[in-house]
Amino acid sequence: GTAIAVWTLSPFGRAEAEDAVPYLRPPGKADVGAQFLLHTLMLNDVLVELVVGLRRSPSSPLAALPFRWLCENDDLLEFSVFRHDLGQLRTSVLKPDAVLELPELRRRLFIEAETGAHSIATTDPLSYGAVLKKLERYARFFTGLVPGSGPTSFYASSFRDGFAPELVFLVHSDGRKAKVEGAIREWSR
């Protein structure tokens, strides 16, 4: 119930940002809704901390940072899942909250912000919680093979630079971190 002020770029600010960051993606077609505000602010806090911690000086160009931050927009990452119950291949999509590319390390981190709004896991063996469902979907995207393309994964087909992919969960508390880590350990078995 506490009011907080948030800001967004004006059209002029967006034009300035595009000049400073040449890889900037186009903005989403719709503004973030109130229910996703905490989610967006968590991601923005990470970006600001990275910029403040890694920028050589306040006047260094943003494009000179040792990373590229690709925020959520309208892009989707497609992959296929074979549905045994239907006996057919179905298209599925991922929409990462953010992607952090580290060119010098040749790594790409897919960031998923977990605000605690959804369960991590469920007791129903036929229903995954939010974290487990994301783990399963990213695993299929990273390692699943594109039909008819030989040994090419969906990830390698979407990102041809050879960067190693990783999934990172951003959490809001130590308690949530412990629960997410436990779910990941259990899922990994």
mmCIF file of C-alpha atoms in Angstrom:
data_model
loop_
_atom_site.group_PDB
_atom_site.id
_atom_site.type_symbol
_atom_site.label_atom_id
_atom_site.label_comp_id
_atom_site.label_asym_id
_atom_site.label_seq_id
_atom_site.Cartn_x
_atom_site.Cartn_y
_atom_site.Cartn_z
ATOM 1 C CA GLY A 1 0.000 0.000 0.000
ATOM 2 C CA THR A 2 3.013 2.328 0.029
ATOM 3 C CA ALA A 3 3.217 4.694 -2.924
ATOM 4 C CA ILE A 4 6.545 4.802 -4.727
ATOM 5 C CA ALA A 5 7.665 6.947 -7.641
ATOM 6 C CA VAL A 6 8.883 5.229 -10.802
ATOM 7 C CA TRP A 7 10.158 6.733 -14.002
ATOM 8 C CA THR A 8 10.334 5.725 -17.614
ATOM 9 C CA LEU A 9 12.131 7.214 -20.585
ATOM 10 C CA SER A 10 10.499 9.977 -22.555
ATOM 11 C CA PRO A 11 10.764 9.764 -26.352
ATOM 12 C CA PHE A 12 13.787 12.116 -26.140
ATOM 13 C CA GLY A 13 15.376 9.946 -23.430
ATOM 14 C CA ARG A 14 14.817 6.855 -25.544
ATOM 15 C CA ALA A 15 16.554 8.524 -28.509
ATOM 16 C CA GLU A 16 19.506 9.430 -26.271
ATOM 17 C CA ALA A 17 19.684 5.852 -24.940
ATOM 18 C CA GLU A 18 19.643 4.429 -28.478
ATOM 19 C CA ASP A 19 22.606 6.657 -29.372
ATOM 20 C CA ALA A 20 24.537 5.549 -26.256
ATOM 21 C CA VAL A 21 23.753 1.821 -26.467
ATOM 22 C CA PRO A 22 23.850 0.607 -30.077
ATOM 23 C CA TYR A 23 22.491 -2.896 -29.287
ATOM 24 C CA LEU A 24 19.396 -1.537 -27.510
ATOM 25 C CA ARG A 25 16.299 -3.460 -28.500
ATOM 26 C CA PRO A 26 13.069 -1.744 -29.440
ATOM 27 C CA PRO A 27 10.735 -1.139 -26.497
ATOM 28 C CA GLY A 28 7.839 -3.496 -25.800
ATOM 29 C CA LYS A 29 4.541 -2.643 -27.425
ATOM 30 C CA ALA A 30 2.840 -2.278 -24.045
ATOM 31 C CA ASP A 31 4.076 -0.620 -20.875
ATOM 32 C CA VAL A 32 4.637 -2.770 -17.813
ATOM 33 C CA GLY A 33 1.467 -3.257 -15.772
ATOM 34 C CA ALA A 34 1.201 -2.649 -12.039
ATOM 35 C CA GLN A 35 1.446 -6.373 -11.238
ATOM 36 C CA PHE A 36 4.852 -6.553 -12.950
ATOM 37 C CA LEU A 37 6.277 -3.364 -11.450
ATOM 38 C CA LEU A 38 8.185 -5.120 -8.629
ATOM 39 C CA HIS A 39 9.491 -7.580 -11.192
ATOM 40 C CA THR A 40 10.756 -4.779 -13.437
ATOM 41 C CA LEU A 41 12.270 -2.839 -10.538
ATOM 42 C CA MET A 42 14.206 -5.944 -9.389
ATOM 43 C CA LEU A 43 15.718 -6.261 -12.857
ATOM 44 C CA ASN A 44 16.458 -2.540 -13.074
ATOM 45 C CA ASP A 45 18.254 -2.672 -9.708
ATOM 46 C CA VAL A 46 20.550 -5.414 -11.032
ATOM 47 C CA LEU A 47 21.284 -3.437 -14.190
ATOM 48 C CA VAL A 48 22.063 -0.256 -12.239
ATOM 49 C CA GLU A 49 24.384 -2.144 -9.849
ATOM 50 C CA LEU A 50 26.224 -3.683 -12.820
ATOM 51 C CA VAL A 51 26.633 -0.304 -14.519
ATOM 52 C CA VAL A 52 27.786 1.452 -11.338
ATOM 53 C CA GLY A 53 30.172 -1.371 -10.441
ATOM 54 C CA LEU A 54 31.674 -1.953 -13.885
ATOM 55 C CA ARG A 55 31.682 1.435 -15.592
ATOM 56 C CA ARG A 56 35.248 2.812 -15.742
ATOM 57 C CA SER A 57 34.130 6.377 -14.996
ATOM 58 C CA PRO A 58 30.915 8.416 -15.021
ATOM 59 C CA SER A 59 31.826 9.717 -18.477
ATOM 60 C CA SER A 60 32.723 6.312 -19.989
ATOM 61 C CA PRO A 61 30.369 5.375 -22.816
ATOM 62 C CA LEU A 62 27.742 2.813 -21.836
ATOM 63 C CA ALA A 63 28.611 0.788 -24.929
ATOM 64 C CA ALA A 64 32.102 0.245 -23.422
ATOM 65 C CA LEU A 65 30.712 -1.793 -20.501
ATOM 66 C CA PRO A 66 31.957 -5.425 -20.460
ATOM 67 C CA PHE A 67 28.414 -6.732 -20.853
ATOM 68 C CA ARG A 68 25.269 -6.313 -22.906
ATOM 69 C CA TRP A 69 21.953 -6.163 -21.068
ATOM 70 C CA LEU A 70 18.997 -7.132 -23.214
ATOM 71 C CA CYS A 71 15.787 -6.377 -21.358
ATOM 72 C CA GLU A 72 12.473 -8.070 -21.887
ATOM 73 C CA ASN A 73 10.722 -6.987 -25.024
ATOM 74 C CA ASP A 74 8.359 -8.692 -27.450
ATOM 75 C CA ASP A 75 10.926 -11.209 -28.751
ATOM 76 C CA LEU A 76 10.221 -14.898 -28.141
ATOM 77 C CA LEU A 77 12.598 -17.859 -28.231
ATOM 78 C CA GLU A 78 10.931 -20.823 -29.912
ATOM 79 C CA PHE A 79 11.571 -24.506 -29.334
ATOM 80 C CA SER A 80 9.645 -27.741 -29.801
ATOM 81 C CA VAL A 81 8.476 -30.250 -27.242
ATOM 82 C CA PHE A 82 7.363 -33.756 -28.089
ATOM 83 C CA ARG A 83 4.093 -34.363 -26.268
ATOM 84 C CA HIS A 84 3.963 -38.096 -25.529
ATOM 85 C CA ASP A 85 0.304 -37.846 -24.515
ATOM 86 C CA LEU A 86 -0.571 -36.419 -27.954
ATOM 87 C CA GLY A 87 2.100 -38.243 -29.940
ATOM 88 C CA GLN A 88 3.204 -35.037 -31.670
ATOM 89 C CA LEU A 89 5.673 -32.191 -31.625
ATOM 90 C CA ARG A 90 4.351 -28.892 -30.258
ATOM 91 C CA THR A 91 5.912 -25.443 -30.516
ATOM 92 C CA SER A 92 6.683 -23.703 -27.256
ATOM 93 C CA VAL A 93 8.267 -20.353 -26.418
ATOM 94 C CA LEU A 94 10.424 -18.671 -23.796
ATOM 95 C CA LYS A 95 10.403 -14.990 -22.969
ATOM 96 C CA PRO A 96 13.365 -14.267 -20.660
ATOM 97 C CA ASP A 97 13.003 -11.390 -18.224
ATOM 98 C CA ALA A 98 16.479 -10.223 -19.275
ATOM 99 C CA VAL A 99 19.542 -11.578 -21.017
ATOM 100 C CA LEU A 100 23.024 -10.638 -19.824
ATOM 101 C CA GLU A 101 25.713 -11.260 -22.430
ATOM 102 C CA LEU A 102 29.361 -11.405 -21.339
ATOM 103 C CA PRO A 103 31.381 -11.320 -24.603
ATOM 104 C CA GLU A 104 34.828 -11.628 -23.001
ATOM 105 C CA LEU A 105 33.708 -14.720 -21.063
ATOM 106 C CA ARG A 106 31.616 -16.022 -23.995
ATOM 107 C CA ARG A 107 28.645 -16.577 -21.669
ATOM 108 C CA ARG A 108 24.968 -15.657 -21.935
ATOM 109 C CA LEU A 109 22.862 -15.518 -18.778
ATOM 110 C CA PHE A 110 19.098 -15.798 -19.055
ATOM 111 C CA ILE A 111 17.694 -13.976 -16.039
ATOM 112 C CA GLU A 112 14.341 -14.880 -14.525
ATOM 113 C CA ALA A 113 13.123 -12.608 -11.709
ATOM 114 C CA GLU A 114 11.246 -14.506 -9.007
ATOM 115 C CA THR A 115 9.190 -12.124 -6.894
ATOM 116 C CA GLY A 116 7.460 -14.850 -4.912
ATOM 117 C CA ALA A 117 4.122 -14.354 -6.664
ATOM 118 C CA HIS A 118 4.059 -17.990 -7.869
ATOM 119 C CA SER A 119 4.858 -21.269 -6.163
ATOM 120 C CA ILE A 120 8.284 -22.786 -6.723
ATOM 121 C CA ALA A 121 6.936 -26.327 -6.891
ATOM 122 C CA THR A 122 3.609 -28.047 -6.331
ATOM 123 C CA THR A 123 2.660 -31.268 -4.597
ATOM 124 C CA ASP A 124 0.757 -32.377 -7.687
ATOM 125 C CA PRO A 125 3.147 -34.599 -9.704
ATOM 126 C CA LEU A 126 1.342 -33.603 -12.912
ATOM 127 C CA SER A 127 1.767 -29.880 -12.285
ATOM 128 C CA TYR A 128 5.058 -27.990 -11.995
ATOM 129 C CA GLY A 129 5.506 -24.828 -10.001
ATOM 130 C CA ALA A 130 6.867 -21.712 -11.683
ATOM 131 C CA VAL A 131 10.572 -22.372 -11.032
ATOM 132 C CA LEU A 132 10.433 -26.041 -11.968
ATOM 133 C CA LYS A 133 8.491 -25.261 -15.134
ATOM 134 C CA LYS A 134 11.107 -22.681 -16.137
ATOM 135 C CA LEU A 135 13.929 -25.134 -15.428
ATOM 136 C CA GLU A 136 12.282 -27.730 -17.637
ATOM 137 C CA ARG A 137 11.581 -25.272 -20.454
ATOM 138 C CA TYR A 138 15.098 -23.794 -20.461
ATOM 139 C CA ALA A 139 16.640 -27.283 -20.359
ATOM 140 C CA ARG A 140 14.650 -28.180 -23.478
ATOM 141 C CA PHE A 141 15.629 -24.923 -25.184
ATOM 142 C CA PHE A 142 19.343 -25.310 -24.298
ATOM 143 C CA THR A 143 19.664 -29.001 -25.182
ATOM 144 C CA GLY A 144 16.694 -29.984 -27.379
ATOM 145 C CA LEU A 145 17.557 -30.569 -31.018
ATOM 146 C CA VAL A 146 15.911 -28.694 -33.870
ATOM 147 C CA PRO A 147 14.095 -31.291 -36.013
ATOM 148 C CA GLY A 148 15.818 -31.939 -39.328
ATOM 149 C CA SER A 149 18.891 -29.833 -38.532
ATOM 150 C CA GLY A 150 21.263 -32.523 -37.335
ATOM 151 C CA PRO A 151 22.833 -32.011 -33.935
ATOM 152 C CA THR A 152 21.847 -28.337 -33.570
ATOM 153 C CA SER A 153 20.088 -27.295 -30.369
ATOM 154 C CA PHE A 154 17.328 -24.693 -30.306
ATOM 155 C CA TYR A 155 19.713 -22.467 -28.349
ATOM 156 C CA ALA A 156 22.554 -22.832 -30.891
ATOM 157 C CA SER A 157 20.095 -22.158 -33.701
ATOM 158 C CA SER A 158 18.919 -18.924 -32.018
ATOM 159 C CA PHE A 159 22.371 -17.758 -30.860
ATOM 160 C CA ARG A 160 25.098 -18.672 -33.334
ATOM 161 C CA ASP A 161 28.007 -17.077 -31.450
ATOM 162 C CA GLY A 162 28.919 -20.142 -29.373
ATOM 163 C CA PHE A 163 28.389 -18.423 -26.000
ATOM 164 C CA ALA A 164 27.644 -20.877 -23.170
ATOM 165 C CA PRO A 165 24.076 -20.430 -21.834
ATOM 166 C CA GLU A 166 23.136 -20.284 -18.160
ATOM 167 C CA LEU A 167 19.853 -19.773 -16.352
ATOM 168 C CA VAL A 168 19.899 -17.377 -13.391
ATOM 169 C CA PHE A 169 17.036 -16.884 -10.948
ATOM 170 C CA LEU A 170 16.904 -13.448 -9.338
ATOM 171 C CA VAL A 171 15.165 -13.649 -5.960
ATOM 172 C CA HIS A 172 14.016 -11.071 -3.415
ATOM 173 C CA SER A 173 15.048 -12.708 -0.128
ATOM 174 C CA ASP A 174 17.386 -15.250 1.460
ATOM 175 C CA GLY A 175 14.389 -17.467 2.247
ATOM 176 C CA ARG A 176 13.276 -17.515 -1.380
ATOM 177 C CA LYS A 177 16.873 -18.174 -2.465
ATOM 178 C CA ALA A 178 17.103 -21.244 -0.219
ATOM 179 C CA LYS A 179 13.797 -22.588 -1.543
ATOM 180 C CA VAL A 180 14.744 -22.019 -5.199
ATOM 181 C CA GLU A 181 18.163 -23.623 -4.681
ATOM 182 C CA GLY A 182 16.478 -26.629 -3.036
ATOM 183 C CA ALA A 183 14.053 -26.989 -5.929
ATOM 184 C CA ILE A 184 16.930 -26.807 -8.430
ATOM 185 C CA ARG A 185 18.886 -29.493 -6.537
ATOM 186 C CA GLU A 186 15.830 -31.749 -6.427
ATOM 187 C CA TRP A 187 15.053 -31.165 -10.111
ATOM 188 C CA SER A 188 18.692 -31.874 -11.085
ATOM 189 C CA ARG A 189 18.486 -35.377 -9.626
#
